[in-house]
PDB file of C-alpha atoms in Angstrom:
ATOM      1  CA  MET A   1     131.932 111.039  70.006  1.00 52.00           C
ATOM      2  CA  ALA A   2     130.535 107.635  70.831  1.00 55.00           C
ATOM      3  CA  PRO A   3     127.788 107.546  73.438  1.00 56.00           C
ATOM      4  CA  THR A   4     128.881 106.070  76.690  1.00 56.00           C
ATOM      5  CA  SER A   5     126.981 102.926  77.667  1.00 54.00           C
ATOM      6  CA  THR A   6     125.743 102.725  81.217  1.00 53.00           C
ATOM      7  CA  ALA A   7     125.964  99.210  82.620  1.00 54.00           C
ATOM      8  CA  ARG A   8     122.945  98.030  84.577  1.00 54.00           C
ATOM      9  CA  PRO A   9     123.570  96.458  87.948  1.00 51.00           C
ATOM     10  CA  SER A  10     123.337  92.686  87.841  1.00 52.00           C
ATOM     11  CA  PHE A  11     121.089  91.091  90.490  1.00 46.00           C
ATOM     12  CA  SER A  12     121.945  87.536  89.567  1.00 52.00           C
ATOM     13  CA  ARG A  13     124.062  85.707  92.088  1.00 54.00           C
ATOM     14  CA  GLY A  14     127.351  84.643  90.679  1.00 54.00           C
ATOM     15  CA  ALA A  15     129.132  81.439  91.296  1.00 54.00           C
ATOM     16  CA  GLY A  16     131.604  83.031  93.656  1.00 56.00           C
ATOM     17  CA  ALA A  17     129.155  85.250  95.521  1.00 54.00           C
ATOM     18  CA  PRO A  18     128.704  84.298  99.147  1.00 56.00           C
ATOM     19  CA  ARG A  19     125.249  83.228 100.227  1.00 60.00           C
ATOM     20  CA  ARG A  20     123.425  84.957 103.044  1.00 57.00           C
ATOM     21  CA  GLN A  21     123.220  82.905 106.162  1.00 57.00           C
ATOM     22  CA  GLY A  22     119.950  83.451 108.000  1.00 53.00           C
ATOM     23  CA  GLY A  23     120.126  84.084 111.717  1.00 52.00           C
ATOM     24  CA  ALA A  24     118.500  82.018 114.381  1.00 52.00           C
ATOM     25  CA  GLY A  25     115.383  84.127 114.319  1.00 52.00           C
ATOM     26  CA  GLY A  26     115.346  84.878 110.592  1.00 51.00           C
ATOM     27  CA  SER A  27     113.655  81.696 109.431  1.00 49.00           C
ATOM     28  CA  ARG A  28     109.919  81.341 109.902  1.00 53.00           C
ATOM     29  CA  ARG A  29     109.867  77.749 108.750  1.00 57.00           C
ATOM     30  CA  GLY A  30     111.868  76.426 111.638  1.00 54.00           C
ATOM     31  CA  ALA A  31     110.270  74.321 114.337  1.00 51.00           C
ATOM     32  CA  PRO A  32     109.072  76.272 117.356  1.00 56.00           C
ATOM     33  CA  ALA A  33     111.375  76.342 120.316  1.00 55.00           C
ATOM     34  CA  GLY A  34     110.903  73.448 122.683  1.00 53.00           C
ATOM     35  CA  ARG A  35     108.794  71.385 120.264  1.00 58.00           C
ATOM     36  CA  GLY A  36     110.762  68.158 120.630  1.00 57.00           C
ATOM     37  CA  ARG A  37     111.420  68.357 124.329  1.00 59.00           C
ATOM     38  CA  ARG A  38     109.433  66.453 126.910  1.00 58.00           C
ATOM     39  CA  SER A  39     108.314  68.399 129.901  1.00 55.00           C
ATOM     40  CA  THR A  40     109.581  67.054 133.203  1.00 59.00           C
ATOM     41  CA  PHE A  41     106.694  68.690 135.086  1.00 58.00           C
ATOM     42  CA  GLU A  42     104.074  66.211 136.270  1.00 66.00           C
ATOM     43  CA  ARG A  43     100.738  67.152 137.723  1.00 68.00           C
ATOM     44  CA  PRO A  44     100.228  65.913 141.262  1.00 75.00           C
ATOM     45  CA  LYS A  45      97.715  63.096 141.501  1.00 77.00           C
ATOM     46  CA  PRO A  46      94.461  64.265 143.111  1.00 83.00           C
ATOM     47  CA  GLU A  47      93.666  62.892 146.537  1.00 87.00           C
ATOM     48  CA  PHE A  48      90.165  61.790 145.526  1.00 93.00           C
ATOM     49  CA  ASP A  49      88.709  60.456 142.293  1.00 96.00           C
ATOM     50  CA  HIS A  50      85.193  61.540 141.449  1.00 96.00           C
ATOM     51  CA  LYS A  51      82.421  60.680 139.025  1.00 97.00           C
ATOM     52  CA  THR A  52      79.355  62.728 138.162  1.00 97.00           C
ATOM     53  CA  ILE A  53      76.089  60.834 138.609  1.00 97.00           C
ATOM     54  CA  LYS A  54      73.520  63.557 137.978  1.00 96.00           C
ATOM     55  CA  VAL A  55      73.356  66.933 136.201  1.00 96.00           C
ATOM     56  CA  ARG A  56      70.239  69.096 136.243  1.00 95.00           C
ATOM     57  CA  ARG A  57      69.479  72.423 134.647  1.00 94.00           C
ATOM     58  CA  VAL A  58      67.540  74.536 137.120  1.00 89.00           C
ATOM     59  CA  ALA A  59      65.488  77.612 136.173  1.00 89.00           C
ATOM     60  CA  ARG A  60      64.549  80.299 138.658  1.00 87.00           C
ATOM     61  CA  VAL A  61      61.997  82.978 137.787  1.00 89.00           C
ATOM     62  CA  VAL A  62      63.141  86.505 138.675  1.00 86.00           C
ATOM     63  CA  SER A  63      61.826  89.954 137.832  1.00 86.00           C
ATOM     64  CA  GLY A  64      63.872  90.132 134.627  1.00 83.00           C
ATOM     65  CA  GLY A  65      62.880  86.675 133.407  1.00 87.00           C
ATOM     66  CA  ARG A  66      64.219  83.187 134.051  1.00 89.00           C
ATOM     67  CA  ARG A  67      67.707  82.636 135.394  1.00 88.00           C
ATOM     68  CA  PHE A  68      69.310  79.265 134.661  1.00 91.00           C
ATOM     69  CA  SER A  69      71.828  77.398 136.780  1.00 95.00           C
ATOM     70  CA  PHE A  70      73.229  73.872 136.963  1.00 95.00           C
ATOM     71  CA  SER A  71      72.972  71.381 139.814  1.00 96.00           C
ATOM     72  CA  VAL A  72      75.596  68.618 139.843  1.00 97.00           C
ATOM     73  CA  ALA A  73      75.721  65.520 142.061  1.00 98.00           C
ATOM     74  CA  LEU A  74      78.882  63.432 142.210  1.00 98.00           C
ATOM     75  CA  VAL A  75      80.571  60.672 144.184  1.00 98.00           C
ATOM     76  CA  ALA A  76      84.152  61.108 145.411  1.00 98.00           C
ATOM     77  CA  GLY A  77      86.502  58.560 146.958  1.00 97.00           C
ATOM     78  CA  ASP A  78      90.140  57.534 147.294  1.00 96.00           C
ATOM     79  CA  ARG A  79      89.539  53.851 146.365  1.00 95.00           C
ATOM     80  CA  ASN A  80      90.955  52.923 149.750  1.00 94.00           C
ATOM     81  CA  GLY A  81      87.987  53.024 152.113  1.00 95.00           C
ATOM     82  CA  ARG A  82      86.920  56.673 151.964  1.00 96.00           C
ATOM     83  CA  VAL A  83      83.885  57.818 149.981  1.00 97.00           C
ATOM     84  CA  SER A  84      81.219  60.514 150.008  1.00 97.00           C
ATOM     85  CA  VAL A  85      78.506  62.243 147.971  1.00 98.00           C
ATOM     86  CA  GLY A  86      78.435  65.956 147.165  1.00 98.00           C
ATOM     87  CA  VAL A  87      76.014  68.350 145.469  1.00 97.00           C
ATOM     88  CA  GLY A  88      76.897  71.738 143.991  1.00 97.00           C
ATOM     89  CA  LYS A  89      74.910  74.428 142.223  1.00 95.00           C
ATOM     90  CA  ALA A  90      76.287  77.267 140.077  1.00 95.00           C
ATOM     91  CA  GLY A  91      75.734  79.123 136.838  1.00 92.00           C
ATOM     92  CA  ASP A  92      78.530  77.132 135.183  1.00 93.00           C
ATOM     93  CA  THR A  93      78.894  73.357 135.085  1.00 94.00           C
ATOM     94  CA  ALA A  94      82.600  73.384 135.965  1.00 95.00           C
ATOM     95  CA  LEU A  95      81.997  75.608 138.984  1.00 96.00           C
ATOM     96  CA  ALA A  96      79.101  73.398 140.112  1.00 97.00           C
ATOM     97  CA  ILE A  97      81.373  70.329 139.929  1.00 96.00           C
ATOM     98  CA  GLU A  98      84.012  72.124 141.993  1.00 96.00           C
ATOM     99  CA  LYS A  99      81.450  73.039 144.663  1.00 97.00           C
ATOM    100  CA  ALA A 100      80.106  69.472 144.751  1.00 97.00           C
ATOM    101  CA  LEU A 101      83.625  68.068 145.116  1.00 96.00           C
ATOM    102  CA  ASN A 102      84.407  70.424 147.993  1.00 97.00           C
ATOM    103  CA  GLN A 103      81.198  69.394 149.748  1.00 97.00           C
ATOM    104  CA  ALA A 104      82.035  65.713 149.261  1.00 97.00           C
ATOM    105  CA  LYS A 105      85.505  66.207 150.756  1.00 96.00           C
ATOM    106  CA  ARG A 106      84.011  67.762 153.878  1.00 96.00           C
ATOM    107  CA  ALA A 107      81.521  64.887 154.316  1.00 96.00           C
ATOM    108  CA  MET A 108      83.986  62.042 153.669  1.00 96.00           C
ATOM    109  CA  ILE A 109      83.465  58.837 155.682  1.00 96.00           C
ATOM    110  CA  ARG A 110      85.836  55.972 156.477  1.00 95.00           C
ATOM    111  CA  VAL A 111      84.420  52.537 155.621  1.00 95.00           C
ATOM    112  CA  ASN A 112      85.339  49.570 157.810  1.00 92.00           C
ATOM    113  CA  LEU A 113      86.588  46.973 155.328  1.00 92.00           C
ATOM    114  CA  THR A 114      88.040  43.495 155.670  1.00 92.00           C
ATOM    115  CA  ASP A 115      91.573  42.561 154.655  1.00 91.00           C
ATOM    116  CA  LYS A 116      90.271  41.580 151.207  1.00 92.00           C
ATOM    117  CA  LYS A 117      88.592  44.977 150.630  1.00 92.00           C
ATOM    118  CA  SER A 118      85.124  43.550 151.214  1.00 94.00           C
ATOM    119  CA  ILE A 119      82.467  44.084 153.881  1.00 95.00           C
ATOM    120  CA  ALA A 120      82.207  41.989 157.037  1.00 93.00           C
ATOM    121  CA  HIS A 121      78.441  41.543 157.175  1.00 94.00           C
ATOM    122  CA  GLU A 122      75.168  42.386 155.460  1.00 95.00           C
ATOM    123  CA  THR A 123      73.919  45.933 155.824  1.00 96.00           C
ATOM    124  CA  PHE A 124      70.828  47.883 154.832  1.00 96.00           C
ATOM    125  CA  ALA A 125      70.019  51.584 154.622  1.00 96.00           C
ATOM    126  CA  LYS A 126      67.249  53.853 153.420  1.00 96.00           C
ATOM    127  CA  PHE A 127      67.367  57.447 152.202  1.00 96.00           C
ATOM    128  CA  LYS A 128      64.017  58.960 151.263  1.00 95.00           C
ATOM    129  CA  ALA A 129      62.500  56.525 148.734  1.00 95.00           C
ATOM    130  CA  ALA A 130      65.757  54.668 148.006  1.00 97.00           C
ATOM    131  CA  GLN A 131      66.554  51.417 149.844  1.00 96.00           C
ATOM    132  CA  VAL A 132      69.840  49.572 149.372  1.00 97.00           C
ATOM    133  CA  THR A 133      71.052  46.189 150.645  1.00 97.00           C
ATOM    134  CA  LEU A 134      74.741  45.184 150.629  1.00 97.00           C
ATOM    135  CA  ARG A 135      75.880  41.581 151.147  1.00 96.00           C
ATOM    136  CA  PRO A 136      79.417  40.135 151.165  1.00 96.00           C
ATOM    137  CA  ALA A 137      80.038  37.814 148.204  1.00 94.00           C
ATOM    138  CA  ALA A 138      83.446  36.156 148.359  1.00 92.00           C
ATOM    139  CA  GLY A 139      85.038  35.578 144.961  1.00 91.00           C
ATOM    140  CA  ARG A 140      82.192  37.088 142.934  1.00 93.00           C
ATOM    141  CA  GLY A 141      83.615  40.555 142.427  1.00 94.00           C
ATOM    142  CA  LEU A 142      81.487  43.681 142.492  1.00 95.00           C
ATOM    143  CA  VAL A 143      77.880  42.863 141.586  1.00 96.00           C
ATOM    144  CA  ALA A 144      76.042  46.178 141.589  1.00 96.00           C
ATOM    145  CA  GLY A 145      74.379  48.652 139.306  1.00 91.00           C
ATOM    146  CA  SER A 146      73.264  52.255 139.073  1.00 87.00           C
ATOM    147  CA  ALA A 147      74.883  54.717 141.476  1.00 96.00           C
ATOM    148  CA  THR A 148      75.565  51.924 143.976  1.00 97.00           C
ATOM    149  CA  ARG A 149      78.339  50.571 141.788  1.00 97.00           C
ATOM    150  CA  VAL A 150      79.912  54.024 141.506  1.00 97.00           C
ATOM    151  CA  VAL A 151      79.994  54.431 145.298  1.00 98.00           C
ATOM    152  CA  LEU A 152      81.435  50.964 145.940  1.00 98.00           C
ATOM    153  CA  SER A 153      84.017  51.320 143.181  1.00 97.00           C
ATOM    154  CA  LEU A 154      85.296  54.703 144.386  1.00 98.00           C
ATOM    155  CA  ALA A 155      85.451  53.317 147.924  1.00 97.00           C
ATOM    156  CA  GLY A 156      87.688  50.488 146.681  1.00 96.00           C
ATOM    157  CA  ILE A 157      85.288  47.712 147.700  1.00 96.00           C
ATOM    158  CA  HIS A 158      85.334  44.256 146.071  1.00 93.00           C
ATOM    159  CA  ASP A 159      83.329  41.019 146.404  1.00 95.00           C
ATOM    160  CA  VAL A 160      80.026  42.654 147.299  1.00 97.00           C
ATOM    161  CA  ASN A 161      76.515  41.963 146.038  1.00 97.00           C
ATOM    162  CA  ALA A 162      74.467  45.172 146.101  1.00 97.00           C
ATOM    163  CA  LYS A 163      70.773  45.456 145.370  1.00 96.00           C
ATOM    164  CA  VAL A 164      68.370  48.383 145.219  1.00 96.00           C
ATOM    165  CA  VAL A 165      65.225  46.945 146.827  1.00 94.00           C
ATOM    166  CA  SER A 166      63.036  49.980 146.155  1.00 91.00           C
ATOM    167  CA  ARG A 167      61.520  51.362 142.976  1.00 91.00           C
ATOM    168  CA  SER A 168      63.402  54.635 143.259  1.00 92.00           C
ATOM    169  CA  LYS A 169      65.373  55.585 140.153  1.00 93.00           C
ATOM    170  CA  ASP A 170      66.927  58.725 141.608  1.00 96.00           C
ATOM    171  CA  LYS A 171      70.692  58.199 141.446  1.00 96.00           C
ATOM    172  CA  LEU A 172      71.435  60.791 144.115  1.00 97.00           C
ATOM    173  CA  ASN A 173      69.128  59.143 146.663  1.00 97.00           C
ATOM    174  CA  ILE A 174      70.520  55.701 145.799  1.00 97.00           C
ATOM    175  CA  ALA A 175      74.087  56.951 146.263  1.00 98.00           C
ATOM    176  CA  ARG A 176      73.233  58.529 149.627  1.00 97.00           C
ATOM    177  CA  ALA A 177      71.522  55.315 150.773  1.00 97.00           C
ATOM    178  CA  THR A 178      74.632  53.341 149.795  1.00 97.00           C
ATOM    179  CA  VAL A 179      76.891  55.676 151.775  1.00 97.00           C
ATOM    180  CA  LEU A 180      74.593  55.334 154.803  1.00 96.00           C
ATOM    181  CA  ALA A 181      74.758  51.540 154.513  1.00 96.00           C
ATOM    182  CA  LEU A 182      78.560  51.653 154.388  1.00 96.00           C
ATOM    183  CA  SER A 183      78.738  53.944 157.409  1.00 95.00           C
ATOM    184  CA  ASP A 184      76.918  51.315 159.518  1.00 92.00           C
ATOM    185  CA  LEU A 185      79.506  48.611 158.840  1.00 91.00           C
ATOM    186  CA  GLN A 186      81.542  47.108 161.650  1.00 75.00           C
ATOM    187  CA  THR A 187      84.602  44.894 161.357  1.00 58.00           C
ATOM    188  CA  ARG A 188      84.692  41.396 162.816  1.00 50.00           C
ATOM    189  CA  THR A 189      88.176  41.982 164.156  1.00 43.00           C
ATOM    190  CA  LYS A 190      86.889  44.654 166.503  1.00 45.00           C
ATOM    191  CA  LYS A 191      87.052  43.370 170.079  1.00 45.00           C
ATOM    192  CA  PRO A 192      84.099  43.958 172.397  1.00 44.00           C
ATOM    193  CA  PRO A 193      84.676  46.358 175.286  1.00 50.00           C
ATOM    194  CA  VAL A 194      85.922  44.760 178.484  1.00 50.00           C
ATOM    195  CA  GLU A 195      83.624  45.214 181.437  1.00 52.00           C
ATOM    196  CA  THR A 196      85.328  46.573 184.495  1.00 53.00           C
ATOM    197  CA  LYS A 197      84.035  45.635 187.922  1.00 48.00           C
TER     198      LYS A 197
END
């Protein structure tokens, strides 16, 4: 009696064997969902632009040692006549910036500008050791440096010659002096009050 041969199962795919079709979630090499699509969501434009002018690391001695925090000074404005300076202190830089921006929004001033986004007359202001002079300069653009340029730029002011006439190098004091000088401006188009008899 001849021994019966047992045929092994063939794992090779024949010519007529149907191929497996992977499902939508079966392939790991596919592009992630939504990769080629552009999001229609747009972030709302902030009301005020801001620029940091000073960052300090402050240490306070407590019973357990020294505790560090950050002090941030920034200038905020809408580039259309409103500007201010804010200072914030926190243990994190981002939180200090947020506090400074909130303070600047609360102390915002409206600058009296001419039709050409310049100032009507010369003005001067002093804050602590910082002294700033602003003069109108038609056709010359914004001639300023240090924190004065930041304040004037965020206020949307053009054709102004600004000069720091003191030896102070503190950017926060210079920025505050510039804001004080802008707050004293008056427009030429303003009519004097009429006296009533």
